[in-house]
mmCIF file of C-alpha atoms in Angstrom:
data_model
loop_
_atom_site.group_PDB
_atom_site.id
_atom_site.type_symbol
_atom_site.label_atom_id
_atom_site.label_comp_id
_atom_site.label_asym_id
_atom_site.label_seq_id
_atom_site.Cartn_x
_atom_site.Cartn_y
_atom_site.Cartn_z
ATOM 1 C CA SER A 1 -0.925 -9.834 -18.555
ATOM 2 C CA GLN A 2 -3.720 -11.268 -16.336
ATOM 3 C CA GLN A 3 -3.527 -8.596 -13.729
ATOM 4 C CA GLY A 4 -2.553 -5.225 -15.127
ATOM 5 C CA GLU A 5 0.135 -3.184 -16.698
ATOM 6 C CA GLU A 6 3.695 -2.363 -15.523
ATOM 7 C CA ASP A 7 5.537 0.513 -16.754
ATOM 8 C CA PRO A 8 8.141 0.838 -17.997
ATOM 9 C CA GLN A 9 8.404 -2.312 -19.920
ATOM 10 C CA ALA A 10 12.261 -1.878 -19.920
ATOM 11 C CA LEU A 11 14.426 0.355 -17.865
ATOM 12 C CA SER A 12 18.270 0.945 -18.296
ATOM 13 C CA ILE A 13 20.212 2.852 -15.808
ATOM 14 C CA GLN A 14 23.794 3.375 -14.446
ATOM 15 C CA GLU A 15 24.969 1.755 -11.274
ATOM 16 C CA GLY A 16 24.283 4.012 -8.254
ATOM 17 C CA GLU A 17 21.123 5.639 -9.722
ATOM 18 C CA ASN A 18 17.706 4.847 -8.557
ATOM 19 C CA ALA A 19 15.081 2.667 -10.410
ATOM 20 C CA THR A 20 11.320 3.157 -10.184
ATOM 21 C CA MET A 21 8.899 0.600 -11.614
ATOM 22 C CA ASN A 22 5.203 0.997 -11.611
ATOM 23 C CA CYS A 23 2.327 -1.472 -11.598
ATOM 24 C CA SER A 24 -1.341 -1.000 -11.970
ATOM 25 C CA TYR A 25 -4.227 -3.736 -11.431
ATOM 26 C CA LYS A 26 -7.689 -4.189 -12.092
ATOM 27 C CA THR A 27 -9.471 -5.557 -9.062
ATOM 28 C CA SER A 28 -9.740 -5.106 -5.201
ATOM 29 C CA ILE A 29 -6.931 -6.942 -3.672
ATOM 30 C CA ASN A 30 -5.819 -8.479 -0.393
ATOM 31 C CA ASN A 31 -2.114 -7.800 -0.864
ATOM 32 C CA LEU A 32 0.282 -7.012 -3.564
ATOM 33 C CA GLN A 33 3.750 -8.542 -3.945
ATOM 34 C CA TRP A 34 6.994 -7.657 -5.923
ATOM 35 C CA TYR A 35 9.253 -10.576 -7.257
ATOM 36 C CA ARG A 36 12.444 -10.612 -9.163
ATOM 37 C CA GLN A 37 13.326 -13.083 -11.847
ATOM 38 C CA ASN A 38 16.806 -13.455 -13.354
ATOM 39 C CA SER A 39 16.812 -14.682 -16.949
ATOM 40 C CA GLY A 40 15.304 -18.078 -17.294
ATOM 41 C CA ARG A 41 15.263 -18.709 -13.575
ATOM 42 C CA GLY A 42 12.753 -18.946 -10.740
ATOM 43 C CA LEU A 43 11.290 -16.170 -8.742
ATOM 44 C CA VAL A 44 12.603 -14.302 -5.762
ATOM 45 C CA HIS A 45 10.183 -12.898 -3.477
ATOM 46 C CA LEU A 46 11.125 -9.220 -2.680
ATOM 47 C CA ILE A 47 8.274 -7.603 -0.543
ATOM 48 C CA LEU A 48 4.679 -7.919 0.161
ATOM 49 C CA ILE A 49 2.375 -5.040 0.943
ATOM 50 C CA ARG A 50 -1.221 -5.359 2.302
ATOM 51 C CA SER A 51 -4.164 -3.454 1.038
ATOM 52 C CA ASN A 52 -4.315 -1.377 4.381
ATOM 53 C CA GLU A 53 -0.617 -0.305 4.028
ATOM 54 C CA ARG A 54 0.734 2.485 1.999
ATOM 55 C CA GLU A 55 4.373 2.138 2.141
ATOM 56 C CA LYS A 56 6.810 -0.507 3.004
ATOM 57 C CA HIS A 57 10.696 -0.698 3.092
ATOM 58 C CA SER A 58 13.159 -3.486 2.958
ATOM 59 C CA GLY A 59 16.813 -2.620 2.615
ATOM 60 C CA ARG A 60 17.211 -0.703 -0.730
ATOM 61 C CA LEU A 61 13.615 -1.376 -1.684
ATOM 62 C CA ARG A 62 10.762 0.813 -1.140
ATOM 63 C CA VAL A 63 7.292 0.019 -2.249
ATOM 64 C CA THR A 64 4.045 2.190 -2.157
ATOM 65 C CA LEU A 65 0.448 1.148 -2.683
ATOM 66 C CA ASP A 66 -2.380 3.366 -3.794
ATOM 67 C CA THR A 67 -5.557 1.377 -3.555
ATOM 68 C CA SER A 68 -7.688 4.343 -4.762
ATOM 69 C CA LYS A 69 -5.617 4.322 -7.973
ATOM 70 C CA LYS A 70 -5.063 0.542 -8.061
ATOM 71 C CA SER A 71 -1.420 1.076 -8.442
ATOM 72 C CA SER A 72 1.936 0.400 -6.794
ATOM 73 C CA SER A 73 5.471 1.300 -7.268
ATOM 74 C CA LEU A 74 8.871 -0.360 -6.445
ATOM 75 C CA LEU A 75 11.888 1.693 -6.012
ATOM 76 C CA ILE A 76 15.305 0.264 -5.826
ATOM 77 C CA THR A 77 17.904 2.883 -4.538
ATOM 78 C CA ALA A 78 21.582 2.943 -5.335
ATOM 79 C CA SER A 79 21.262 0.169 -7.882
ATOM 80 C CA ARG A 80 23.878 -2.334 -8.485
ATOM 81 C CA ALA A 81 24.745 -4.330 -11.603
ATOM 82 C CA ALA A 82 23.594 -7.405 -9.753
ATOM 83 C CA ASP A 83 19.983 -5.891 -9.827
ATOM 84 C CA THR A 84 19.746 -6.513 -13.326
ATOM 85 C CA ALA A 85 16.633 -8.770 -13.616
ATOM 86 C CA SER A 86 13.024 -8.743 -14.561
ATOM 87 C CA TYR A 87 10.741 -7.465 -11.879
ATOM 88 C CA PHE A 88 7.064 -8.420 -11.542
ATOM 89 C CA CYS A 89 4.079 -7.385 -9.300
ATOM 90 C CA ALA A 90 1.573 -9.863 -8.389
ATOM 91 C CA THR A 91 -1.812 -9.473 -6.727
ATOM 92 C CA VAL A 92 -3.855 -11.565 -4.527
ATOM 93 C CA LYS A 93 -7.626 -10.839 -4.471
ATOM 94 C CA TYR A 94 -9.815 -10.778 -1.458
ATOM 95 C CA ASN A 95 -12.057 -13.538 -2.505
ATOM 96 C CA ASN A 96 -9.687 -16.097 -3.507
ATOM 97 C CA ASN A 97 -6.217 -17.189 -3.229
ATOM 98 C CA ASP A 98 -4.951 -16.773 -6.795
ATOM 99 C CA MET A 99 -1.953 -14.871 -7.475
ATOM 100 C CA ARG A 100 -1.711 -12.994 -10.846
ATOM 101 C CA PHE A 101 1.239 -11.300 -12.325
ATOM 102 C CA GLY A 102 1.722 -8.116 -14.219
ATOM 103 C CA ALA A 103 3.549 -7.771 -17.401
ATOM 104 C CA GLY A 104 6.983 -6.997 -15.655
ATOM 105 C CA THR A 105 9.715 -4.658 -16.153
ATOM 106 C CA ARG A 106 13.133 -5.529 -17.504
ATOM 107 C CA LEU A 107 15.688 -3.520 -15.548
ATOM 108 C CA THR A 108 19.338 -3.312 -16.869
ATOM 109 C CA VAL A 109 21.842 -1.751 -14.544
ATOM 110 C CA LYS A 110 25.109 -0.792 -16.266
ATOM 111 C CA PRO A 111 28.293 -0.945 -14.327
ATOM 112 C CA GLY B 1 11.771 -21.478 5.395
ATOM 113 C CA ALA B 2 9.197 -23.052 3.187
ATOM 114 C CA VAL B 3 10.569 -25.008 0.205
ATOM 115 C CA VAL B 4 8.992 -26.279 -3.021
ATOM 116 C CA SER B 5 11.030 -28.692 -5.244
ATOM 117 C CA GLN B 6 9.973 -28.717 -8.974
ATOM 118 C CA HIS B 7 11.391 -31.527 -11.179
ATOM 119 C CA PRO B 8 12.558 -31.752 -13.744
ATOM 120 C CA SER B 9 14.345 -28.395 -14.335
ATOM 121 C CA TRP B 10 14.421 -28.936 -17.874
ATOM 122 C CA VAL B 11 13.037 -31.558 -20.503
ATOM 123 C CA ILE B 12 13.235 -31.915 -24.153
ATOM 124 C CA CYS B 13 10.713 -34.174 -25.661
ATOM 125 C CA LYS B 14 9.398 -35.310 -29.126
ATOM 126 C CA SER B 15 6.172 -33.836 -30.614
ATOM 127 C CA GLY B 16 3.249 -36.034 -29.671
ATOM 128 C CA THR B 17 4.533 -37.351 -26.391
ATOM 129 C CA SER B 18 3.539 -36.511 -22.857
ATOM 130 C CA VAL B 19 5.562 -34.948 -20.297
ATOM 131 C CA LYS B 20 5.038 -35.039 -16.555
ATOM 132 C CA ILE B 21 6.184 -32.063 -14.164
ATOM 133 C CA GLU B 22 6.223 -32.587 -10.403
ATOM 134 C CA CYS B 23 5.889 -30.013 -7.681
ATOM 135 C CA ARG B 24 6.604 -31.023 -4.239
ATOM 136 C CA SER B 25 6.211 -28.979 -0.982
ATOM 137 C CA LEU B 26 9.153 -30.419 1.230
ATOM 138 C CA ASP B 27 8.327 -28.864 4.713
ATOM 139 C CA PHE B 28 4.729 -27.724 4.674
ATOM 140 C CA GLN B 29 1.315 -28.879 3.639
ATOM 141 C CA ALA B 30 0.275 -27.211 0.474
ATOM 142 C CA THR B 31 -3.411 -27.060 0.356
ATOM 143 C CA THR B 32 -3.399 -25.248 -2.811
ATOM 144 C CA MET B 33 -1.038 -25.332 -5.745
ATOM 145 C CA PHE B 34 -0.836 -22.876 -8.714
ATOM 146 C CA TRP B 35 0.624 -23.783 -12.185
ATOM 147 C CA TYR B 36 1.941 -20.828 -14.201
ATOM 148 C CA ARG B 37 3.363 -20.773 -17.794
ATOM 149 C CA GLN B 38 5.712 -18.104 -19.049
ATOM 150 C CA PHE B 39 6.728 -17.503 -22.659
ATOM 151 C CA PRO B 40 10.114 -15.985 -23.483
ATOM 152 C CA LYS B 41 10.233 -12.207 -22.350
ATOM 153 C CA GLN B 42 6.632 -12.422 -21.118
ATOM 154 C CA SER B 43 5.047 -12.585 -17.768
ATOM 155 C CA LEU B 44 3.638 -15.643 -15.779
ATOM 156 C CA MET B 45 0.275 -16.617 -16.845
ATOM 157 C CA LEU B 46 -1.780 -18.545 -14.447
ATOM 158 C CA MET B 47 -2.959 -21.673 -16.015
ATOM 159 C CA ALA B 48 -4.728 -23.455 -13.250
ATOM 160 C CA THR B 49 -5.287 -23.706 -9.392
ATOM 161 C CA SER B 50 -5.595 -26.995 -7.602
ATOM 162 C CA ASN B 51 -6.699 -27.831 -4.166
ATOM 163 C CA GLU B 52 -5.822 -31.102 -2.572
ATOM 164 C CA GLY B 53 -8.258 -33.779 -3.374
ATOM 165 C CA SER B 54 -10.404 -31.720 -5.765
ATOM 166 C CA LYS B 55 -10.329 -31.131 -9.430
ATOM 167 C CA ALA B 56 -8.271 -28.325 -10.614
ATOM 168 C CA THR B 57 -9.825 -24.924 -11.722
ATOM 169 C CA TYR B 58 -8.529 -23.895 -15.184
ATOM 170 C CA GLU B 59 -8.082 -20.388 -16.482
ATOM 171 C CA GLN B 60 -10.061 -19.467 -19.567
ATOM 172 C CA GLY B 61 -8.324 -20.520 -22.658
ATOM 173 C CA VAL B 62 -6.369 -23.333 -20.964
ATOM 174 C CA GLU B 63 -7.264 -26.849 -22.232
ATOM 175 C CA LYS B 64 -7.758 -29.046 -19.372
ATOM 176 C CA ASP B 65 -7.669 -32.294 -21.491
ATOM 177 C CA LYS B 66 -4.219 -31.179 -22.682
ATOM 178 C CA PHE B 67 -2.732 -29.948 -19.277
ATOM 179 C CA LEU B 68 -3.730 -32.674 -16.688
ATOM 180 C CA ILE B 69 -3.226 -31.554 -13.157
ATOM 181 C CA ASN B 70 -3.455 -33.941 -10.208
ATOM 182 C CA HIS B 71 -3.198 -32.801 -6.619
ATOM 183 C CA ALA B 72 -3.617 -36.053 -4.940
ATOM 184 C CA SER B 73 -1.635 -35.077 -1.668
ATOM 185 C CA LEU B 74 -0.885 -32.260 0.384
ATOM 186 C CA THR B 75 2.740 -32.315 -0.784
ATOM 187 C CA LEU B 76 2.472 -33.234 -4.323
ATOM 188 C CA SER B 77 0.958 -31.712 -7.449
ATOM 189 C CA THR B 78 1.705 -32.837 -11.051
ATOM 190 C CA LEU B 79 1.178 -31.187 -14.447
ATOM 191 C CA THR B 80 1.184 -33.484 -17.399
ATOM 192 C CA VAL B 81 1.405 -31.878 -20.761
ATOM 193 C CA THR B 82 -0.373 -34.463 -23.002
ATOM 194 C CA SER B 83 0.448 -34.949 -26.734
ATOM 195 C CA ALA B 84 2.966 -31.978 -26.500
ATOM 196 C CA HIS B 85 3.631 -29.842 -29.698
ATOM 197 C CA PRO B 86 6.370 -27.215 -30.332
ATOM 198 C CA GLU B 87 3.942 -24.386 -29.350
ATOM 199 C CA ASP B 88 3.771 -25.928 -25.854
ATOM 200 C CA SER B 89 7.504 -25.127 -25.296
ATOM 201 C CA SER B 90 7.603 -22.705 -22.372
ATOM 202 C CA PHE B 91 8.736 -22.280 -18.897
ATOM 203 C CA TYR B 92 6.326 -23.853 -16.400
ATOM 204 C CA ILE B 93 6.414 -22.830 -12.707
ATOM 205 C CA CYS B 94 4.523 -24.153 -9.801
ATOM 206 C CA SER B 95 3.708 -22.262 -6.626
ATOM 207 C CA ALA B 96 2.372 -23.812 -3.330
ATOM 208 C CA SER B 97 0.467 -22.254 -0.362
ATOM 209 C CA ALA B 98 -0.639 -23.567 2.981
ATOM 210 C CA GLY B 99 -3.873 -21.633 2.535
ATOM 211 C CA ARG B 100 -5.345 -18.245 2.798
ATOM 212 C CA GLY B 101 -3.286 -15.959 4.869
ATOM 213 C CA TYR B 102 -0.204 -17.970 4.155
ATOM 214 C CA GLY B 103 2.595 -17.033 1.786
ATOM 215 C CA TYR B 104 3.281 -18.656 -1.570
ATOM 216 C CA THR B 105 6.479 -20.529 -2.407
ATOM 217 C CA PHE B 106 7.502 -20.995 -6.018
ATOM 218 C CA GLY B 107 9.322 -23.931 -7.495
ATOM 219 C CA SER B 108 12.449 -23.189 -9.639
ATOM 220 C CA GLY B 109 10.558 -23.894 -12.880
ATOM 221 C CA THR B 110 10.728 -26.405 -15.680
ATOM 222 C CA ARG B 111 11.841 -25.525 -19.240
ATOM 223 C CA LEU B 112 10.115 -27.633 -21.629
ATOM 224 C CA THR B 113 11.328 -27.887 -25.306
ATOM 225 C CA VAL B 114 9.164 -29.752 -27.668
ATOM 226 C CA VAL B 115 10.961 -30.773 -30.857
#
C-alpha cells in the first residue's frame, strides 16, 4: 500500500464476537480515518480521529490512535453478518491534503 | 451532506480506445479532487491529485500522458484513460474535498473493463 500495513489481512469471526483490525503508517499525520467497502462498491466513511486524539467511539466502533507507534486500531463490537466487508485505514499528512490508504482487512462475519 | 457523483459506474471498452470518467461535486465546491485506482482484492492507490485550474500532480509510476486529468471547474474533474489496454482494467474512484480542514467525499467508483 501507499501508506502502511494493516493486519490481519483477513479475519473470520462468528456473529456476536468482536473484531479488531490494526493499521500502521509511516509518516506524521494530521488525522486518520477508517472506511468500509463492500465488495466492488464505493467507500463508506466510518470514523475520523485527529492526531491529538487517542480514542474515539461511534456506536459499535472504537478507534484508538498511538502516534508514538504510528498505529491505529479499529474495534467492532458485537459483530453482525452485515459487517462483512473490507476495512481500510487512511491517513492525511500535515503538509498536504492527500489521503492514502492502508492495505485493508477483509472481515467475514459468519451468521 | 456532501455528495459526489461519479459516472459511468461501469464501462467496457475495446483495447486501444479512450475512456472518460467524470466526477462531480453536487453541493459543494471541490478545490481538490483525488483519483484512485483499485485492483481486485487490493487497496486504493492514489494516482493523482488535482486542484481546480492547475495541472494535476501525479504519483510516482503513474503515466500522466496515459491518465489525463482535467479539473477545469470547482465541481468537475475528469479522468481520461487513453489508449486503454487490458491491464488498465480496474476500479477507479474519485474523491473531492473543499480544502484543508474539510472532509473527503468519495464517488461510487467506475469499474473499467478493457477487452
